[in-house]
PDB file of C-alpha atoms in Angstrom:
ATOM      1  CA  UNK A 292       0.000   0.000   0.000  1.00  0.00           C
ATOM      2  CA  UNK A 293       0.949   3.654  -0.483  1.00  0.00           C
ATOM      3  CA  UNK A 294       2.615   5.343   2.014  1.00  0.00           C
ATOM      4  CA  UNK A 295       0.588   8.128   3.040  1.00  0.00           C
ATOM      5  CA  UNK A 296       2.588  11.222   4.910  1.00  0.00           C
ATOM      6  CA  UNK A 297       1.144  11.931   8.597  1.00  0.00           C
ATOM      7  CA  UNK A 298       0.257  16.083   8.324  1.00  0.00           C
ATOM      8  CA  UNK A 299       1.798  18.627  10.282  1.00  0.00           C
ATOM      9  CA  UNK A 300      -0.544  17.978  13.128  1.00  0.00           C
ATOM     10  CA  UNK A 301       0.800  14.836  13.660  1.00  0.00           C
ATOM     11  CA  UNK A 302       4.276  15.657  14.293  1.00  0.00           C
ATOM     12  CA  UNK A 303       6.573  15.661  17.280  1.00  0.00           C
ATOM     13  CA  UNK A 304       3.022  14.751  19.160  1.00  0.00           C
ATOM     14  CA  UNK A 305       4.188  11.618  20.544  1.00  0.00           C
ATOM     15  CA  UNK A 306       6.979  12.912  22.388  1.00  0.00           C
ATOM     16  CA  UNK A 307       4.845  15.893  23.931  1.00  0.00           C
ATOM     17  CA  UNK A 308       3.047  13.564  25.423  1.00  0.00           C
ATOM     18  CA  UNK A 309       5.687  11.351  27.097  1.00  0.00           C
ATOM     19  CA  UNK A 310       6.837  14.393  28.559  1.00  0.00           C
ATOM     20  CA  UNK A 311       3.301  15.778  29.528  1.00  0.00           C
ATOM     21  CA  UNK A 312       1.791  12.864  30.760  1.00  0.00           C
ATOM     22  CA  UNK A 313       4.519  11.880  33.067  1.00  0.00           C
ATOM     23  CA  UNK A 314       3.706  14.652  34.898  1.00  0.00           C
ATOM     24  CA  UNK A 315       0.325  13.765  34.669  1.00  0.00           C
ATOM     25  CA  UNK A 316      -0.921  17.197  34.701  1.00  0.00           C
ATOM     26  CA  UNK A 317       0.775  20.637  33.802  1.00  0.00           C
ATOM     27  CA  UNK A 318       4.299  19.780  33.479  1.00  0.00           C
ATOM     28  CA  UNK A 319       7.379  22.703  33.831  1.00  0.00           C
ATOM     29  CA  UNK A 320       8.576  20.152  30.894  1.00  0.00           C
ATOM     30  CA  UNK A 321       5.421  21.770  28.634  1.00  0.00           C
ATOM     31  CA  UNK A 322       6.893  25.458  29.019  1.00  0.00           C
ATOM     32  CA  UNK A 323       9.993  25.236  28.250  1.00  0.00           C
ATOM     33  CA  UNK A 324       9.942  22.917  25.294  1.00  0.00           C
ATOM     34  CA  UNK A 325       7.296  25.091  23.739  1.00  0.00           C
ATOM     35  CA  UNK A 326       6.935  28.428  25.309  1.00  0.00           C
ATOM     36  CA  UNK A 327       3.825  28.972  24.113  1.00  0.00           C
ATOM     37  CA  UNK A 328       1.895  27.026  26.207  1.00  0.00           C
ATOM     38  CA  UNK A 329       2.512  29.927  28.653  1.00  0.00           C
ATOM     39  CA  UNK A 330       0.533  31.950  25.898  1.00  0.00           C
ATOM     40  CA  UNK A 331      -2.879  34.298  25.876  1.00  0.00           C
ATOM     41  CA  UNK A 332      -4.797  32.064  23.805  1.00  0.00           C
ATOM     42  CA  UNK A 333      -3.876  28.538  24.914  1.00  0.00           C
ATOM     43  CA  UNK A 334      -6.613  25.012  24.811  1.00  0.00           C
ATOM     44  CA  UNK A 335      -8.821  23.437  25.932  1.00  0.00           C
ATOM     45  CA  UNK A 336     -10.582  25.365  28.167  1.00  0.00           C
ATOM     46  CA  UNK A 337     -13.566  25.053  30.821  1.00  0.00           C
ATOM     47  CA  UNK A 338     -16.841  26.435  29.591  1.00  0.00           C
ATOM     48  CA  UNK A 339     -18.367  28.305  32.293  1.00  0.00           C
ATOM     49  CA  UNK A 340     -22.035  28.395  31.011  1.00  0.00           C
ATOM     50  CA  UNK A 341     -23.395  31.572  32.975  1.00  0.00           C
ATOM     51  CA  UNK A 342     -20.633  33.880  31.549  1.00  0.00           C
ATOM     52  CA  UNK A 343     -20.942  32.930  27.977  1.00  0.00           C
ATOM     53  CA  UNK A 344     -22.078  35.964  26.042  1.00  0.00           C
ATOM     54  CA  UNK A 345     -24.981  35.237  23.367  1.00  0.00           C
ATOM     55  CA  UNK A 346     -23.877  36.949  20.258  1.00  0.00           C
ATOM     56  CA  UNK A 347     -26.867  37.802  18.132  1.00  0.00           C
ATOM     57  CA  UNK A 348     -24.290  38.099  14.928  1.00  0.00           C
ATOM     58  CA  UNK A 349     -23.059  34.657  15.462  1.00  0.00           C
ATOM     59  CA  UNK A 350     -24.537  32.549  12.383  1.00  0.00           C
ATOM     60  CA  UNK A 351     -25.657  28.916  12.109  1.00  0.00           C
ATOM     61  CA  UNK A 352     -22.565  26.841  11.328  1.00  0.00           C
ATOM     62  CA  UNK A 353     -23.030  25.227   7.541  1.00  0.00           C
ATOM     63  CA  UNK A 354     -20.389  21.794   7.271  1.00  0.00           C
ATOM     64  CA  UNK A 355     -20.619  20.655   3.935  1.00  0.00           C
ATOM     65  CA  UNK A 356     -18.383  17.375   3.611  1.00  0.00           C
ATOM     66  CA  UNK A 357     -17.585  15.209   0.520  1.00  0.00           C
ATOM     67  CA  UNK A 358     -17.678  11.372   1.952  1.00  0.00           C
ATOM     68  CA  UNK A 359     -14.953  10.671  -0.907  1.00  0.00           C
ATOM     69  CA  UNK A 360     -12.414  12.735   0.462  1.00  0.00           C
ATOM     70  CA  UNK A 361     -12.168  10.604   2.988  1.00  0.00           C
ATOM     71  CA  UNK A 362      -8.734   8.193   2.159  1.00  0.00           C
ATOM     72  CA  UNK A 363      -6.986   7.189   5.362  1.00  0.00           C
ATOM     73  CA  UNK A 364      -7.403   6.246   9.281  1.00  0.00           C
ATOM     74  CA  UNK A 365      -4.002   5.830  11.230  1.00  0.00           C
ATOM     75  CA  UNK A 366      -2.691   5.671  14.718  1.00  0.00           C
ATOM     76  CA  UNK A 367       0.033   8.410  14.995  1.00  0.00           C
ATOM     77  CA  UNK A 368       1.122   7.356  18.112  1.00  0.00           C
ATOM     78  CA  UNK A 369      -1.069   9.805  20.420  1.00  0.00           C
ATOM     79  CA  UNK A 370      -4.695   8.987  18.932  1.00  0.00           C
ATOM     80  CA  UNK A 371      -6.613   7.629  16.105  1.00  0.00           C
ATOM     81  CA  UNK A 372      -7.141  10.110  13.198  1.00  0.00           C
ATOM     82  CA  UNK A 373      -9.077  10.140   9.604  1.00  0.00           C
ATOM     83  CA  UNK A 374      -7.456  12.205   7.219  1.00  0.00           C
ATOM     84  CA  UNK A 375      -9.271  13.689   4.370  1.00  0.00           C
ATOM     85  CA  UNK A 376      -8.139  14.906   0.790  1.00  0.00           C
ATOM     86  CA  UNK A 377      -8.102  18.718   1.168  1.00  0.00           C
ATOM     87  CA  UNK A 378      -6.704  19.696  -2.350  1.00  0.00           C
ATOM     88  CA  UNK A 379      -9.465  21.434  -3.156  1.00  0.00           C
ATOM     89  CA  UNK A 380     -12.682  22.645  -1.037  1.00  0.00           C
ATOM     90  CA  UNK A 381     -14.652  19.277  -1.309  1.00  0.00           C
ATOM     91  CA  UNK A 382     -15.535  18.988   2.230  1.00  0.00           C
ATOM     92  CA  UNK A 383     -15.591  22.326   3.831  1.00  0.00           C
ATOM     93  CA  UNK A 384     -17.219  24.532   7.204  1.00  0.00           C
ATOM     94  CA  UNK A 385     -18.684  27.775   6.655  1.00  0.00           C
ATOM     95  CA  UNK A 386     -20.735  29.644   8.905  1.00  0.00           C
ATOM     96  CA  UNK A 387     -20.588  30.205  12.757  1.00  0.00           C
ATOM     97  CA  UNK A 388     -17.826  32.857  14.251  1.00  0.00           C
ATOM     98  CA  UNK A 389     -15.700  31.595  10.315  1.00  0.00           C
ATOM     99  CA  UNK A 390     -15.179  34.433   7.374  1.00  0.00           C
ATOM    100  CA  UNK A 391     -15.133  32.536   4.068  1.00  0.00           C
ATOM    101  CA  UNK A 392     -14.307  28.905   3.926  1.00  0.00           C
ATOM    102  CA  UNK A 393     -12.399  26.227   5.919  1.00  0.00           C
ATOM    103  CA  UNK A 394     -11.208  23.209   4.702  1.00  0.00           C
ATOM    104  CA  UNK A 395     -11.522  19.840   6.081  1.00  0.00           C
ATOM    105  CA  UNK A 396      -8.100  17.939   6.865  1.00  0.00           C
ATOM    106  CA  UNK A 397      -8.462  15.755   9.231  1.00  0.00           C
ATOM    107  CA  UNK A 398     -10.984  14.167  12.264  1.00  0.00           C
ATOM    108  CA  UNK A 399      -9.431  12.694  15.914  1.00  0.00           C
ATOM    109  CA  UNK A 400     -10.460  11.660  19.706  1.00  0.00           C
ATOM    110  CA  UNK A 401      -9.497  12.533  22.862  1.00  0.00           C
ATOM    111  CA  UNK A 402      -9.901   9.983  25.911  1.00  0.00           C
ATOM    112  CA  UNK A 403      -8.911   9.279  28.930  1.00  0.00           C
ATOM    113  CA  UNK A 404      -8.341   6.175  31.187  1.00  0.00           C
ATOM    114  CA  UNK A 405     -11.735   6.045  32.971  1.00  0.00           C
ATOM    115  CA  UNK A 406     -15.388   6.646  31.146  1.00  0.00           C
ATOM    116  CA  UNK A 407     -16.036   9.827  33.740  1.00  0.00           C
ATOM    117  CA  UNK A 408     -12.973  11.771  31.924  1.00  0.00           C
ATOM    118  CA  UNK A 409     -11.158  11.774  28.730  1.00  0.00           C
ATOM    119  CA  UNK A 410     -12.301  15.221  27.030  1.00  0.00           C
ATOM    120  CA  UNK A 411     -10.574  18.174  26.663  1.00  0.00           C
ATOM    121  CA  UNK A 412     -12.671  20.982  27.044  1.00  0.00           C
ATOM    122  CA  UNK A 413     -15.242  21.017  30.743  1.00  0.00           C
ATOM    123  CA  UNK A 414     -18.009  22.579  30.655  1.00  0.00           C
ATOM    124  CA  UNK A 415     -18.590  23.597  34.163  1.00  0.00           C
ATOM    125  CA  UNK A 416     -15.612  21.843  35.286  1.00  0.00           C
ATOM    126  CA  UNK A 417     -17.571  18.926  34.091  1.00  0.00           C
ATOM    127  CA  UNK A 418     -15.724  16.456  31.701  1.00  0.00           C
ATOM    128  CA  UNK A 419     -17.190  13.784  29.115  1.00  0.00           C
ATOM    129  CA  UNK A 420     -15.723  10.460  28.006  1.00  0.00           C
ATOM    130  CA  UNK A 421     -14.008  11.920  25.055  1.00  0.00           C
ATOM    131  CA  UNK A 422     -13.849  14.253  22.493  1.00  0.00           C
ATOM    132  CA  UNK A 423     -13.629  14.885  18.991  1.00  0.00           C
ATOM    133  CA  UNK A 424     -11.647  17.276  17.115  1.00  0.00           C
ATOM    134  CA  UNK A 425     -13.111  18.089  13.414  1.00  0.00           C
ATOM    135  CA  UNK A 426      -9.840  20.267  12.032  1.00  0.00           C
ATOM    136  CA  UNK A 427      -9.895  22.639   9.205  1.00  0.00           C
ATOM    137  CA  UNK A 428      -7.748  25.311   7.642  1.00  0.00           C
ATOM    138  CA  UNK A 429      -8.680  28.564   6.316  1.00  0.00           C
ATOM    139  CA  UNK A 430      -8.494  28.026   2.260  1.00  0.00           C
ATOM    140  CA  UNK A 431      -9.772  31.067   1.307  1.00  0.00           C
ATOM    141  CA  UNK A 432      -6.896  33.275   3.163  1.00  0.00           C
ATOM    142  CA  UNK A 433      -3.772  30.724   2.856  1.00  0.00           C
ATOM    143  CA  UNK A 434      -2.419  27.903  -0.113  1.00  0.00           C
ATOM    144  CA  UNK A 435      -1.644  24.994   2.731  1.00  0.00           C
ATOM    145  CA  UNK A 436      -2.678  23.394   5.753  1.00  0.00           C
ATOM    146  CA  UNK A 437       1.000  24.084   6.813  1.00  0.00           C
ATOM    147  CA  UNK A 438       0.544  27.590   6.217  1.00  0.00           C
ATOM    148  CA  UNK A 439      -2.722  28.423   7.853  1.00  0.00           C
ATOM    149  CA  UNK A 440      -1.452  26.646  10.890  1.00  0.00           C
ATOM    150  CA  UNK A 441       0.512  29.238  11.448  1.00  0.00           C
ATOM    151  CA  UNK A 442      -1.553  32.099  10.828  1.00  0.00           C
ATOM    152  CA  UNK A 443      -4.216  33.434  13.813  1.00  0.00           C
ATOM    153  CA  UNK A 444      -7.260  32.719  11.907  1.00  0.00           C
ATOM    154  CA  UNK A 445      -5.504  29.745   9.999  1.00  0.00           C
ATOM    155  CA  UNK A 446      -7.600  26.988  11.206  1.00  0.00           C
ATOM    156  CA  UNK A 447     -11.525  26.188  12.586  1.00  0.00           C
ATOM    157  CA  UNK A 448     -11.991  23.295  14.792  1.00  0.00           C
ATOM    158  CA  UNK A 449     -15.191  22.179  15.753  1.00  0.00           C
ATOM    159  CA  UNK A 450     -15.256  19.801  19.019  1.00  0.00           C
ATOM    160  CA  UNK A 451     -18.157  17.383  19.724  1.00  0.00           C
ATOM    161  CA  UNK A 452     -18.741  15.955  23.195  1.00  0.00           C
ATOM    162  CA  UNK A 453     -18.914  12.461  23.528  1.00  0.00           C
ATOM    163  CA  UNK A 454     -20.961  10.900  26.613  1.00  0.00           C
ATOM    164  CA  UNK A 455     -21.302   7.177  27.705  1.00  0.00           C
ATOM    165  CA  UNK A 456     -24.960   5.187  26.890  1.00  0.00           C
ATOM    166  CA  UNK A 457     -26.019   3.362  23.719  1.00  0.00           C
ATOM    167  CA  UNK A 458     -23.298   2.134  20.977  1.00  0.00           C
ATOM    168  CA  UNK A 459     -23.295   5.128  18.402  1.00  0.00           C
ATOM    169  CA  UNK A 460     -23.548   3.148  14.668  1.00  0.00           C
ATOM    170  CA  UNK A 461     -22.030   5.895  13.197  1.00  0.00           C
ATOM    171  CA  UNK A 462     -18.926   5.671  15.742  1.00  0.00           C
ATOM    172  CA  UNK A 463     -18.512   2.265  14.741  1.00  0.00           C
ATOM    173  CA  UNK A 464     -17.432   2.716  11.370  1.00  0.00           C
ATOM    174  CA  UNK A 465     -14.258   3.847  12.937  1.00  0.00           C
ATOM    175  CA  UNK A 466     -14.197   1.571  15.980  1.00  0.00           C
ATOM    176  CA  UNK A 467     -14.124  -1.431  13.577  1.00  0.00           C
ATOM    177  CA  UNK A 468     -11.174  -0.354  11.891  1.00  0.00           C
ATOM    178  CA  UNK A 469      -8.857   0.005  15.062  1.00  0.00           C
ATOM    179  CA  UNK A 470      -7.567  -3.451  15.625  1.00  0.00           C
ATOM    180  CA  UNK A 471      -5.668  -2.817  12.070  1.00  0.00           C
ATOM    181  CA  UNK A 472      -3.998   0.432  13.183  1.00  0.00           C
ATOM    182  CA  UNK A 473      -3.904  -0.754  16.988  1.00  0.00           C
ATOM    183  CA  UNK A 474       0.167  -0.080  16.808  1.00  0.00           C
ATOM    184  CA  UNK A 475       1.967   3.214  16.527  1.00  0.00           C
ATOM    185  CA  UNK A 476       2.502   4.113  13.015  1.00  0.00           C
ATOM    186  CA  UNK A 477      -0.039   1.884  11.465  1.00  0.00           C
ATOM    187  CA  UNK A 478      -2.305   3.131   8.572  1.00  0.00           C
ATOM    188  CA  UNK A 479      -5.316   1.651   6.210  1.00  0.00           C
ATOM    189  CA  UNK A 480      -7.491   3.072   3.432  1.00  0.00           C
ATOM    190  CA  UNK A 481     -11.260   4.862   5.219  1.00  0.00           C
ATOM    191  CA  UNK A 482     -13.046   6.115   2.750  1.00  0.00           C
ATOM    192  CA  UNK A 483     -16.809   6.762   1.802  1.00  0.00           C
ATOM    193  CA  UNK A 484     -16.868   8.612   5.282  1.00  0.00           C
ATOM    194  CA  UNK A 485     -18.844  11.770   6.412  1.00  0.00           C
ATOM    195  CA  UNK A 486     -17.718  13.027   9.310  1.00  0.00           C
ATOM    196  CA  UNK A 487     -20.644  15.163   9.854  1.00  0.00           C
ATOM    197  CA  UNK A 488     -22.564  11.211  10.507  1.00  0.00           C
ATOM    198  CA  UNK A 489     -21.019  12.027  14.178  1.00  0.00           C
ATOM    199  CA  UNK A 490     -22.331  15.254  14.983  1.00  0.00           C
ATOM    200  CA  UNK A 491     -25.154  15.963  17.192  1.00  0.00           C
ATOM    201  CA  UNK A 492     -28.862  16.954  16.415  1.00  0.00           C
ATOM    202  CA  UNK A 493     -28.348  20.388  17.714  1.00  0.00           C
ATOM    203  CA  UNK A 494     -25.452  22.439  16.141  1.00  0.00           C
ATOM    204  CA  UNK A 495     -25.630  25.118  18.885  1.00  0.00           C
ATOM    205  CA  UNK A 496     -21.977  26.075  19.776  1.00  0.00           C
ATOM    206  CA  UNK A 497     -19.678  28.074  21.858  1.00  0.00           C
ATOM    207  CA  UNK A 498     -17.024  29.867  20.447  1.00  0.00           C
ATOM    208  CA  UNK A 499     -13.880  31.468  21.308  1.00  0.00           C
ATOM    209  CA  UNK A 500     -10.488  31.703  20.385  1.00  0.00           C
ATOM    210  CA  UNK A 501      -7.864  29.330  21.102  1.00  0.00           C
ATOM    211  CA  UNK A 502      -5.029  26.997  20.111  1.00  0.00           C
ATOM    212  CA  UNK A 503      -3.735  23.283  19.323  1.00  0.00           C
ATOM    213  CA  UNK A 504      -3.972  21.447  21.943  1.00  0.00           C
ATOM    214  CA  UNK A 505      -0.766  19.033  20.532  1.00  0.00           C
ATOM    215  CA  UNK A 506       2.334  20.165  19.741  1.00  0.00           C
ATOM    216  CA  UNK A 507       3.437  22.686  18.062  1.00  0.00           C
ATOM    217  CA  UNK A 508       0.512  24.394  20.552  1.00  0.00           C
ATOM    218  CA  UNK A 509       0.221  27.208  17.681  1.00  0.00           C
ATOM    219  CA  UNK A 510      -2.043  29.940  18.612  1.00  0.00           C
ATOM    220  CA  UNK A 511      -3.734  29.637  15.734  1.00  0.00           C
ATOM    221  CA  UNK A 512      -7.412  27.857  16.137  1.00  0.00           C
ATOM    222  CA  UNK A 513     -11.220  29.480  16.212  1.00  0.00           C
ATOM    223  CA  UNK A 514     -12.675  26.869  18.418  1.00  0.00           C
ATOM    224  CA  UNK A 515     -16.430  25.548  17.926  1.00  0.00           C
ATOM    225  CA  UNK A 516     -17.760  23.637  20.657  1.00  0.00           C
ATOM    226  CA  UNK A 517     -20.953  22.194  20.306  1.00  0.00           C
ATOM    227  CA  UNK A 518     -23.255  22.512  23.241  1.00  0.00           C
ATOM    228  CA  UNK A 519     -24.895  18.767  22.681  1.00  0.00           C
ATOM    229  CA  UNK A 520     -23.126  15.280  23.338  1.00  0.00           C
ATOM    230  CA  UNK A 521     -23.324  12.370  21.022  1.00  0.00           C
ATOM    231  CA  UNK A 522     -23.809   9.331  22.891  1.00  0.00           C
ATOM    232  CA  UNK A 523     -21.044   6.228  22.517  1.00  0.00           C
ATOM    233  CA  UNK A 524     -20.866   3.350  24.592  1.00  0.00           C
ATOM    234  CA  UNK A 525     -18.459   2.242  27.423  1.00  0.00           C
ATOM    235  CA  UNK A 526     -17.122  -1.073  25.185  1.00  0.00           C
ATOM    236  CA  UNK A 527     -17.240   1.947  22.068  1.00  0.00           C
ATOM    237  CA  UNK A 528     -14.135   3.840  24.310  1.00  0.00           C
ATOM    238  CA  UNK A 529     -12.415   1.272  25.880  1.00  0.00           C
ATOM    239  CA  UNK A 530     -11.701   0.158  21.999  1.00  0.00           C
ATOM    240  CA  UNK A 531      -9.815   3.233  21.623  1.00  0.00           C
ATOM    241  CA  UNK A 532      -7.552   2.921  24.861  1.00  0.00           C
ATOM    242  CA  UNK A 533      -6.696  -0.545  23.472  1.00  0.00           C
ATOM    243  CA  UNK A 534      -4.687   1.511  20.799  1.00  0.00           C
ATOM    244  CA  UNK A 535      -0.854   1.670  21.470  1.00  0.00           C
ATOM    245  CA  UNK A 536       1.637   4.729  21.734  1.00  0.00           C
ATOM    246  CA  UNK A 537       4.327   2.395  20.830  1.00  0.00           C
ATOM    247  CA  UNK A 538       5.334   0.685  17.607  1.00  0.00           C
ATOM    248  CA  UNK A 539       5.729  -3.047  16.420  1.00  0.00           C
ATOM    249  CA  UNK A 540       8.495  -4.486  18.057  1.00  0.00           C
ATOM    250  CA  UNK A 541       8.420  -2.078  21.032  1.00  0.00           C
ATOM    251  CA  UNK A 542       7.458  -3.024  24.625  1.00  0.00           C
ATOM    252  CA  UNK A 543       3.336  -2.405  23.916  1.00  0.00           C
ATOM    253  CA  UNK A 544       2.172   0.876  26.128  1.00  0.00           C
ATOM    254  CA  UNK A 545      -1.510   1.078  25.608  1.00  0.00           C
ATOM    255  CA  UNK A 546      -2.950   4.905  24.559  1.00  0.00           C
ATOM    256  CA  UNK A 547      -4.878   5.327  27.938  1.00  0.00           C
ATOM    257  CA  UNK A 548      -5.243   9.163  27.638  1.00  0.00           C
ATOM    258  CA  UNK A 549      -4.915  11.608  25.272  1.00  0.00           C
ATOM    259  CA  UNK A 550      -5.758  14.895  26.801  1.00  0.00           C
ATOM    260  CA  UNK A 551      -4.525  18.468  27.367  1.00  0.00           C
ATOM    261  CA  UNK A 552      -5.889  19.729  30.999  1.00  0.00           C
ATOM    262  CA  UNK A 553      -7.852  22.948  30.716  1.00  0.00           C
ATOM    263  CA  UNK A 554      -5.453  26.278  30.200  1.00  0.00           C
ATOM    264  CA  UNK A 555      -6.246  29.927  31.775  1.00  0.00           C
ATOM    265  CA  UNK A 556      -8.818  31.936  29.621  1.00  0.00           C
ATOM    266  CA  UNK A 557      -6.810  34.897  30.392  1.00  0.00           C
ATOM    267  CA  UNK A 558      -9.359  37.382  29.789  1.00  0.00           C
ATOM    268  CA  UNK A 559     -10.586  35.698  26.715  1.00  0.00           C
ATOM    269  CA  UNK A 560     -13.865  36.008  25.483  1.00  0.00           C
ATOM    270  CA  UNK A 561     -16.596  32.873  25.182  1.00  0.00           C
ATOM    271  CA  UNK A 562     -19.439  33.561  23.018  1.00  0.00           C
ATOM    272  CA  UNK A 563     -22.905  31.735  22.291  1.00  0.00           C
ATOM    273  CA  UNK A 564     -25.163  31.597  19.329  1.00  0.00           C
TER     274      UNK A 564
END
């Protein structure tokens, strides 16, 4: 099979984490390999409902997504992702806080090593079982992923809750596929995929603006966080902690948990449609 390039967003990740997670929490390792994780705009955050401003400007968020530009699902050592074919604006997000379009790249989870926490964001210093990250770049404004990244309105990411009750179908078109990417490095075709099959009735969001929450922790992200859960099961999650941060041949280290605690707001803004 093709070799197929892990993105931008991928890189270095793997060894942030060692460092960040063997601290467990905020580590003094995290500031001084990247110094901007001591930064104004910094993710996740926790979503304190009451002081969320309702912004009568804010517009419906519009994703439009191709299911052919879907192409591969891989374990890059730190989660699971789907990347998408973003040549050209086949799958896109308009709308919401966004001027112009944003391009789809690429879909992953955050999860931790119990069902009670595992997402990134809290609302109310309430965590779910995980999270997922829908990433896009600003196409209109910049020629590459690579290039928006870097850029402070370079990329949109919308995040969707996920909480624990019935298996979610949709989920486990992705589920099914982990046991052949369950080592570090690992890739297989996924295509014929909408993401938008694991969003949530309601597309009310939050919005405010923030950063990667991976390495290289660029400043560089309009976060939408929408205000409804999708429901997965307990077996649905533990499938994704049986995914391993290490390669073949290395001493297997299961992926346990993948998240960034919550980071200052720092005077920041949160605003409501």
């Amino acid at each position: 099979m093709k070799h197929i390039p892990v993105t931008l967003y991928s890189h270095s990740v793997a060894y942030f984490y060692k460092i960040m997670w063997s601290a467990m929490s905020q580590s003094p390792h995290e500031n001084s390999v990247f110094p901007v994780a001591n930064g104004d705009r910094q993710s996740p955050i926790d979503i304190k409902t009451e002081e969320a401003k309702y912004d009568p400007a804010l517009l419906p968020i519009s994703p439009n997504y191709d299911p052919t530009s879907a192409k591969v699902i891989l374990n890059n050592g730190h989660s699971t992702c789907v990347e998408f074919d973003d040549t050209e604006n086949k799958s896109v997000l308009r709308g919401g806080p966004l001027s112009g379009s944003y391009r789809l790249r690429q879909i992953h989870f955050h999860w931790g090593a119990s069902d009670d926490i595992g997402s990134e964001h809290a609302v109310d210093g309430k965590k779910y079982a995980a999270e997922l990250h829908v990433v896009h770049w600003n196409s209109d404004k910049y020629s590459t992923f690579v290039e928006a990244a870097r850029q402070r309105d370079g990329l949109a990411v919308m995040a969707v809750f996920l909480k624990i009750g019935e298996c979610n179908s949709q989920l486990k078109k992705i589920t099914d596929r982990l046991d052949a990417i369950r080592a570090k490095g690992k890739q297989a075709l996924f295509t014929n995929f909408d993401p938008s099959c694991l969003l949530p009735h309601s597309l009310d969001y939050w919005t405010y603006l923030g950063s990667l929450t991976v390495p290289p922790l660029l400043e560089s992200v309009i976060w939408i966080i929408l205000r409804e859960p999708i429901t997965v099961s307990s077996e649905q999650i533990a499938k994704f902690r049986s995914l391993l941060c290490t390669a073949e041949g290395e001493a297997a280290c299961c992926m346990l948990r993948n998240y960034r605690p919550p980071q200052p707001l720092k005077g920041r803004e949160v605003r409501r449609n």
